[in-house]
Amino acid sequence: MKRTYKDITYTLKQSKRKTLSIYIEADSSVSVLAPESKTISDIEKVIENKRYWVYKELAEKEMLNAARIKRDFVNGQGFLYLGKSYRLSIVDTQDVPLKLLNGYFCLRQNDVETAEKSFIDFYRQKGMKKFAARMRYYQEMLGVRPAGVRVLDLKTRWASCSEDKMLNFHWKTMMAPMKIIDYVVVHELVHLIYPNHTDAFWNEVDKILPDYTERKEWLKENGVSLDI
C-alpha cells in the first residue's frame, strides 16, 4: 500500500514482525516494513525521526543511478559474470542461445532479439549451482538449515529470506565478484537466526565475514552496474 508522509512517498507492508524498518530500494523507492500493531501515526512518527536519513539515502541513490550503464547486444560489448567483464561475440550457430566460451559470451545470431532473456536464463542457471554451493559452505558455520534456494527477479532486492526458510537471490547478483556473492549469501543465512537488522544480526555476520562492511559498501556503490 502506497502512502505519502510530507514529501516522502513510501510503500507500507505490515505483518507479524516485531520491529519497524525503513529501506531505500535500488530504484530509489522507500519501503516501510512494520508490525501489524503499529498505527499510521506510530509509523509516521518513526519516518519523521528518520526523515533526514531518508533524504541522504535518496540523494546517494540518485547519484548512483545516474551512473547506470546501458549495454547493447552488439559485438564487443562487455557483460559481467562473477566480477569479470567478457566481450560479446555474435556467432552464426551453436547448440544453445548463449554460452561463455574462450573468454567470450557467445550469442547465437538467431537469438539477438531475445538476448536479454538468454542472459537472464544463463545467470539463473549458473546461480542455482553457485548459490547452493556457497549456502552449503556457510550454513555449517552458522548451524542453520535453509529449505532451499531460488534465483528470481527480485526487482529492487539482491536477496530475501522467506518465512518458509527459502533463500531467494536476484539473478543480477551473479554479475558481482565472489566475495560479494558470499556476503549476500551470509546475510540471508543469518536472517534465519535474526530476522531483523539488529546489532545481534550484524555481530553474527561479522563473525563469518569480518570485512563485511567493505563488501556491503561495494554493493551499495557498484550495484547499479550489475545490469544488462
mmCIF file of C-alpha atoms in Angstrom:
data_model
loop_
_atom_site.group_PDB
_atom_site.id
_atom_site.type_symbol
_atom_site.label_atom_id
_atom_site.label_comp_id
_atom_site.label_asym_id
_atom_site.label_seq_id
_atom_site.Cartn_x
_atom_site.Cartn_y
_atom_site.Cartn_z
ATOM 1 C CA MET A 1 0.000 0.000 0.000
ATOM 2 C CA LYS A 2 1.454 3.350 -1.048
ATOM 3 C CA ARG A 3 1.199 6.320 1.304
ATOM 4 C CA THR A 4 2.773 9.771 1.491
ATOM 5 C CA TYR A 5 4.141 11.483 4.581
ATOM 6 C CA LYS A 6 5.000 15.110 3.855
ATOM 7 C CA ASP A 7 7.197 14.784 0.733
ATOM 8 C CA ILE A 8 8.139 11.115 1.260
ATOM 9 C CA THR A 9 6.119 8.548 -0.662
ATOM 10 C CA TYR A 10 6.552 5.053 0.732
ATOM 11 C CA THR A 11 5.199 1.546 0.325
ATOM 12 C CA LEU A 12 3.876 0.119 3.585
ATOM 13 C CA LYS A 13 3.759 -3.578 4.395
ATOM 14 C CA GLN A 14 2.542 -4.678 7.836
ATOM 15 C CA SER A 15 2.991 -8.183 9.198
ATOM 16 C CA LYS A 16 3.559 -10.076 12.445
ATOM 17 C CA ARG A 17 7.142 -8.836 12.661
ATOM 18 C CA LYS A 18 8.252 -7.204 15.920
ATOM 19 C CA THR A 19 10.209 -4.201 14.670
ATOM 20 C CA LEU A 20 9.767 -1.392 12.144
ATOM 21 C CA SER A 21 12.318 -0.971 9.360
ATOM 22 C CA ILE A 22 12.736 1.585 6.576
ATOM 23 C CA TYR A 23 14.503 0.564 3.362
ATOM 24 C CA ILE A 24 15.668 2.675 0.443
ATOM 25 C CA GLU A 25 15.396 0.353 -2.539
ATOM 26 C CA ALA A 26 17.743 0.229 -5.529
ATOM 27 C CA ASP A 27 15.230 2.162 -7.657
ATOM 28 C CA SER A 28 15.062 4.952 -5.018
ATOM 29 C CA SER A 29 11.646 3.894 -3.728
ATOM 30 C CA VAL A 30 11.032 3.850 0.031
ATOM 31 C CA SER A 31 9.687 0.740 1.745
ATOM 32 C CA VAL A 32 8.443 0.532 5.319
ATOM 33 C CA LEU A 33 8.010 -2.851 6.997
ATOM 34 C CA ALA A 34 6.034 -2.533 10.216
ATOM 35 C CA PRO A 35 4.287 -4.664 12.847
ATOM 36 C CA GLU A 36 0.525 -5.081 12.459
ATOM 37 C CA SER A 37 0.068 -3.425 15.845
ATOM 38 C CA LYS A 38 1.523 -0.097 14.654
ATOM 39 C CA THR A 39 -0.901 2.646 13.650
ATOM 40 C CA ILE A 40 -0.207 5.008 10.747
ATOM 41 C CA SER A 41 0.504 7.696 13.328
ATOM 42 C CA ASP A 42 3.116 5.453 15.007
ATOM 43 C CA ILE A 43 4.719 4.662 11.657
ATOM 44 C CA GLU A 44 4.913 8.258 10.534
ATOM 45 C CA LYS A 45 6.494 9.319 13.827
ATOM 46 C CA VAL A 46 9.352 6.930 13.005
ATOM 47 C CA ILE A 47 9.557 8.300 9.456
ATOM 48 C CA GLU A 48 9.723 11.818 10.881
ATOM 49 C CA ASN A 49 12.582 10.841 13.179
ATOM 50 C CA LYS A 50 14.487 9.319 10.241
ATOM 51 C CA ARG A 51 13.424 11.879 7.626
ATOM 52 C CA TYR A 52 16.867 13.388 7.086
ATOM 53 C CA TRP A 53 18.434 9.922 6.882
ATOM 54 C CA VAL A 54 15.882 9.094 4.164
ATOM 55 C CA TYR A 55 16.793 12.291 2.278
ATOM 56 C CA LYS A 56 20.501 11.456 2.494
ATOM 57 C CA GLU A 57 19.976 7.894 1.251
ATOM 58 C CA LEU A 58 17.734 9.051 -1.603
ATOM 59 C CA ALA A 59 20.326 11.614 -2.704
ATOM 60 C CA GLU A 60 23.026 8.937 -2.760
ATOM 61 C CA LYS A 61 20.793 6.559 -4.738
ATOM 62 C CA GLU A 62 20.009 9.277 -7.280
ATOM 63 C CA MET A 63 23.706 9.960 -7.797
ATOM 64 C CA LEU A 64 24.493 6.250 -8.216
ATOM 65 C CA ASN A 65 21.567 5.646 -10.575
ATOM 66 C CA ALA A 66 22.834 8.477 -12.783
ATOM 67 C CA ALA A 67 25.903 6.319 -13.421
ATOM 68 C CA ARG A 68 23.837 3.327 -14.568
ATOM 69 C CA ILE A 69 25.401 1.547 -17.548
ATOM 70 C CA LYS A 70 23.332 0.816 -20.654
ATOM 71 C CA ARG A 71 24.581 -2.253 -22.529
ATOM 72 C CA ASP A 72 23.768 -3.084 -26.138
ATOM 73 C CA PHE A 73 23.745 -6.591 -27.584
ATOM 74 C CA VAL A 74 26.460 -5.961 -30.174
ATOM 75 C CA ASN A 75 29.883 -7.453 -30.857
ATOM 76 C CA GLY A 76 32.473 -6.260 -28.359
ATOM 77 C CA GLN A 77 30.060 -5.099 -25.640
ATOM 78 C CA GLY A 78 31.180 -6.207 -22.192
ATOM 79 C CA PHE A 79 28.914 -8.206 -19.905
ATOM 80 C CA LEU A 80 29.704 -9.139 -16.307
ATOM 81 C CA TYR A 81 29.915 -12.586 -14.761
ATOM 82 C CA LEU A 82 31.374 -13.232 -11.286
ATOM 83 C CA GLY A 83 33.003 -9.806 -11.270
ATOM 84 C CA LYS A 84 34.748 -10.070 -14.637
ATOM 85 C CA SER A 85 33.768 -8.484 -17.938
ATOM 86 C CA TYR A 86 33.506 -10.689 -21.022
ATOM 87 C CA ARG A 87 33.003 -9.303 -24.518
ATOM 88 C CA LEU A 88 30.020 -10.366 -26.560
ATOM 89 C CA SER A 89 30.528 -12.278 -29.791
ATOM 90 C CA ILE A 90 27.579 -12.834 -32.140
ATOM 91 C CA VAL A 91 28.022 -16.283 -33.732
ATOM 92 C CA ASP A 92 26.192 -17.916 -36.623
ATOM 93 C CA THR A 93 25.367 -21.223 -34.962
ATOM 94 C CA GLN A 94 25.800 -23.044 -31.651
ATOM 95 C CA ASP A 95 23.879 -25.609 -29.600
ATOM 96 C CA VAL A 96 22.428 -23.114 -27.069
ATOM 97 C CA PRO A 97 21.406 -19.442 -27.348
ATOM 98 C CA LEU A 98 24.203 -18.187 -25.067
ATOM 99 C CA LYS A 99 27.383 -19.666 -23.651
ATOM 100 C CA LEU A 100 30.642 -18.469 -22.115
ATOM 101 C CA LEU A 101 33.420 -19.849 -24.303
ATOM 102 C CA ASN A 102 37.124 -18.994 -24.600
ATOM 103 C CA GLY A 103 36.707 -15.731 -22.722
ATOM 104 C CA TYR A 104 33.675 -14.516 -24.715
ATOM 105 C CA PHE A 105 29.939 -14.502 -24.233
ATOM 106 C CA CYS A 106 28.842 -16.197 -27.458
ATOM 107 C CA LEU A 107 25.304 -15.306 -28.517
ATOM 108 C CA ARG A 108 23.630 -17.174 -31.346
ATOM 109 C CA GLN A 109 22.674 -14.827 -34.205
ATOM 110 C CA ASN A 110 19.083 -16.081 -34.274
ATOM 111 C CA ASP A 111 18.669 -15.136 -30.603
ATOM 112 C CA VAL A 112 19.810 -11.496 -30.684
ATOM 113 C CA GLU A 113 16.210 -10.253 -30.405
ATOM 114 C CA THR A 114 15.739 -12.297 -27.233
ATOM 115 C CA ALA A 115 19.269 -11.689 -25.932
ATOM 116 C CA GLU A 116 18.110 -10.252 -22.601
ATOM 117 C CA LYS A 117 16.150 -13.432 -21.829
ATOM 118 C CA SER A 118 19.157 -15.541 -22.875
ATOM 119 C CA PHE A 119 21.399 -13.690 -20.402
ATOM 120 C CA ILE A 120 18.833 -13.945 -17.601
ATOM 121 C CA ASP A 121 18.471 -17.676 -18.234
ATOM 122 C CA PHE A 122 22.273 -18.020 -18.153
ATOM 123 C CA TYR A 123 22.610 -16.173 -14.833
ATOM 124 C CA ARG A 124 19.729 -18.105 -13.276
ATOM 125 C CA GLN A 125 21.125 -21.481 -14.330
ATOM 126 C CA LYS A 126 24.626 -20.692 -13.079
ATOM 127 C CA GLY A 127 23.200 -19.045 -9.968
ATOM 128 C CA MET A 128 21.279 -22.122 -8.835
ATOM 129 C CA LYS A 129 24.526 -24.100 -8.604
ATOM 130 C CA LYS A 130 26.696 -21.297 -7.241
ATOM 131 C CA PHE A 131 24.304 -20.102 -4.523
ATOM 132 C CA ALA A 132 23.526 -23.671 -3.432
ATOM 133 C CA ALA A 133 27.244 -24.448 -3.101
ATOM 134 C CA ARG A 134 28.022 -21.299 -1.088
ATOM 135 C CA MET A 135 24.971 -21.881 1.110
ATOM 136 C CA ARG A 136 26.181 -25.393 1.951
ATOM 137 C CA TYR A 137 29.593 -23.990 2.859
ATOM 138 C CA TYR A 138 28.383 -21.227 5.185
ATOM 139 C CA GLN A 139 25.348 -22.903 6.733
ATOM 140 C CA GLU A 140 27.646 -25.333 8.531
ATOM 141 C CA MET A 141 29.446 -22.409 10.179
ATOM 142 C CA LEU A 142 26.165 -20.844 11.260
ATOM 143 C CA GLY A 143 24.336 -24.023 12.213
ATOM 144 C CA VAL A 144 21.285 -23.216 10.083
ATOM 145 C CA ARG A 145 19.274 -25.254 7.595
ATOM 146 C CA PRO A 146 17.625 -23.275 4.791
ATOM 147 C CA ALA A 147 14.780 -25.010 2.980
ATOM 148 C CA GLY A 148 16.304 -24.382 -0.426
ATOM 149 C CA VAL A 149 17.390 -21.786 -2.973
ATOM 150 C CA ARG A 150 15.623 -19.885 -5.753
ATOM 151 C CA VAL A 151 17.058 -17.490 -8.336
ATOM 152 C CA LEU A 152 14.464 -14.908 -9.326
ATOM 153 C CA ASP A 153 13.909 -11.354 -10.480
ATOM 154 C CA LEU A 154 13.571 -9.671 -7.093
ATOM 155 C CA LYS A 155 13.171 -6.194 -8.601
ATOM 156 C CA THR A 156 14.924 -3.956 -6.060
ATOM 157 C CA ARG A 157 16.392 -6.556 -3.664
ATOM 158 C CA TRP A 158 19.589 -8.555 -4.040
ATOM 159 C CA ALA A 159 18.176 -11.373 -1.959
ATOM 160 C CA SER A 160 15.456 -12.255 0.520
ATOM 161 C CA CYS A 161 14.658 -14.871 3.141
ATOM 162 C CA SER A 162 11.098 -16.232 3.019
ATOM 163 C CA GLU A 163 9.058 -17.276 6.042
ATOM 164 C CA ASP A 164 9.366 -20.881 4.816
ATOM 165 C CA LYS A 165 13.199 -20.538 5.078
ATOM 166 C CA MET A 166 13.723 -20.448 1.335
ATOM 167 C CA LEU A 167 16.566 -18.168 0.296
ATOM 168 C CA ASN A 168 15.879 -16.135 -2.833
ATOM 169 C CA PHE A 169 18.593 -14.418 -4.861
ATOM 170 C CA HIS A 170 18.350 -11.930 -7.693
ATOM 171 C CA TRP A 171 19.908 -13.232 -10.914
ATOM 172 C CA LYS A 172 21.820 -9.943 -11.199
ATOM 173 C CA THR A 173 23.897 -10.939 -8.178
ATOM 174 C CA MET A 174 25.740 -13.396 -10.439
ATOM 175 C CA MET A 175 27.457 -10.411 -12.061
ATOM 176 C CA ALA A 176 29.204 -9.494 -8.799
ATOM 177 C CA PRO A 177 32.597 -10.792 -7.596
ATOM 178 C CA MET A 178 32.558 -13.963 -5.490
ATOM 179 C CA LYS A 179 33.313 -12.111 -2.264
ATOM 180 C CA ILE A 180 30.163 -10.018 -2.798
ATOM 181 C CA ILE A 181 28.107 -13.126 -3.574
ATOM 182 C CA ASP A 182 29.417 -14.644 -0.336
ATOM 183 C CA TYR A 183 28.338 -11.530 1.565
ATOM 184 C CA VAL A 184 24.803 -11.743 0.127
ATOM 185 C CA VAL A 185 24.614 -15.468 0.964
ATOM 186 C CA VAL A 186 25.842 -14.997 4.545
ATOM 187 C CA HIS A 187 23.498 -12.022 5.001
ATOM 188 C CA GLU A 188 20.460 -14.150 4.133
ATOM 189 C CA LEU A 189 21.606 -17.189 6.119
ATOM 190 C CA VAL A 190 21.967 -15.022 9.233
ATOM 191 C CA HIS A 191 18.363 -13.897 8.710
ATOM 192 C CA LEU A 192 17.398 -17.475 9.580
ATOM 193 C CA ILE A 193 18.706 -16.682 13.068
ATOM 194 C CA TYR A 194 17.885 -12.973 13.350
ATOM 195 C CA PRO A 195 15.009 -11.803 11.084
ATOM 196 C CA ASN A 196 15.833 -8.104 11.525
ATOM 197 C CA HIS A 197 18.944 -5.965 11.130
ATOM 198 C CA THR A 198 19.666 -5.685 14.848
ATOM 199 C CA ASP A 199 23.111 -5.374 16.439
ATOM 200 C CA ALA A 200 22.968 -9.115 17.097
ATOM 201 C CA PHE A 201 22.377 -9.716 13.369
ATOM 202 C CA TRP A 202 25.407 -7.678 12.284
ATOM 203 C CA ASN A 203 27.564 -9.204 15.026
ATOM 204 C CA GLU A 204 26.756 -12.653 13.621
ATOM 205 C CA VAL A 205 27.624 -11.545 10.079
ATOM 206 C CA ASP A 206 30.882 -10.096 11.433
ATOM 207 C CA LYS A 207 31.853 -13.454 12.942
ATOM 208 C CA ILE A 208 31.774 -15.050 9.490
ATOM 209 C CA LEU A 209 32.909 -12.084 7.383
ATOM 210 C CA PRO A 210 34.978 -9.610 9.438
ATOM 211 C CA ASP A 211 35.249 -7.326 6.388
ATOM 212 C CA TYR A 212 31.503 -7.374 5.679
ATOM 213 C CA THR A 213 31.257 -3.566 5.866
ATOM 214 C CA GLU A 214 33.622 -3.261 2.869
ATOM 215 C CA ARG A 215 31.600 -5.816 0.908
ATOM 216 C CA LYS A 216 28.352 -4.097 1.841
ATOM 217 C CA GLU A 217 29.732 -0.730 0.728
ATOM 218 C CA TRP A 218 30.968 -2.196 -2.565
ATOM 219 C CA LEU A 219 27.474 -3.465 -3.352
ATOM 220 C CA LYS A 220 25.977 -0.110 -2.428
ATOM 221 C CA GLU A 221 28.376 1.790 -4.706
ATOM 222 C CA ASN A 222 28.574 -0.647 -7.620
ATOM 223 C CA GLY A 223 25.166 -2.304 -7.617
ATOM 224 C CA VAL A 224 23.820 -0.131 -10.431
ATOM 225 C CA SER A 225 26.480 -1.534 -12.784
ATOM 226 C CA LEU A 226 25.149 -5.075 -12.251
ATOM 227 C CA ASP A 227 22.626 -4.985 -15.058
ATOM 228 C CA ILE A 228 22.160 -5.858 -18.727
#
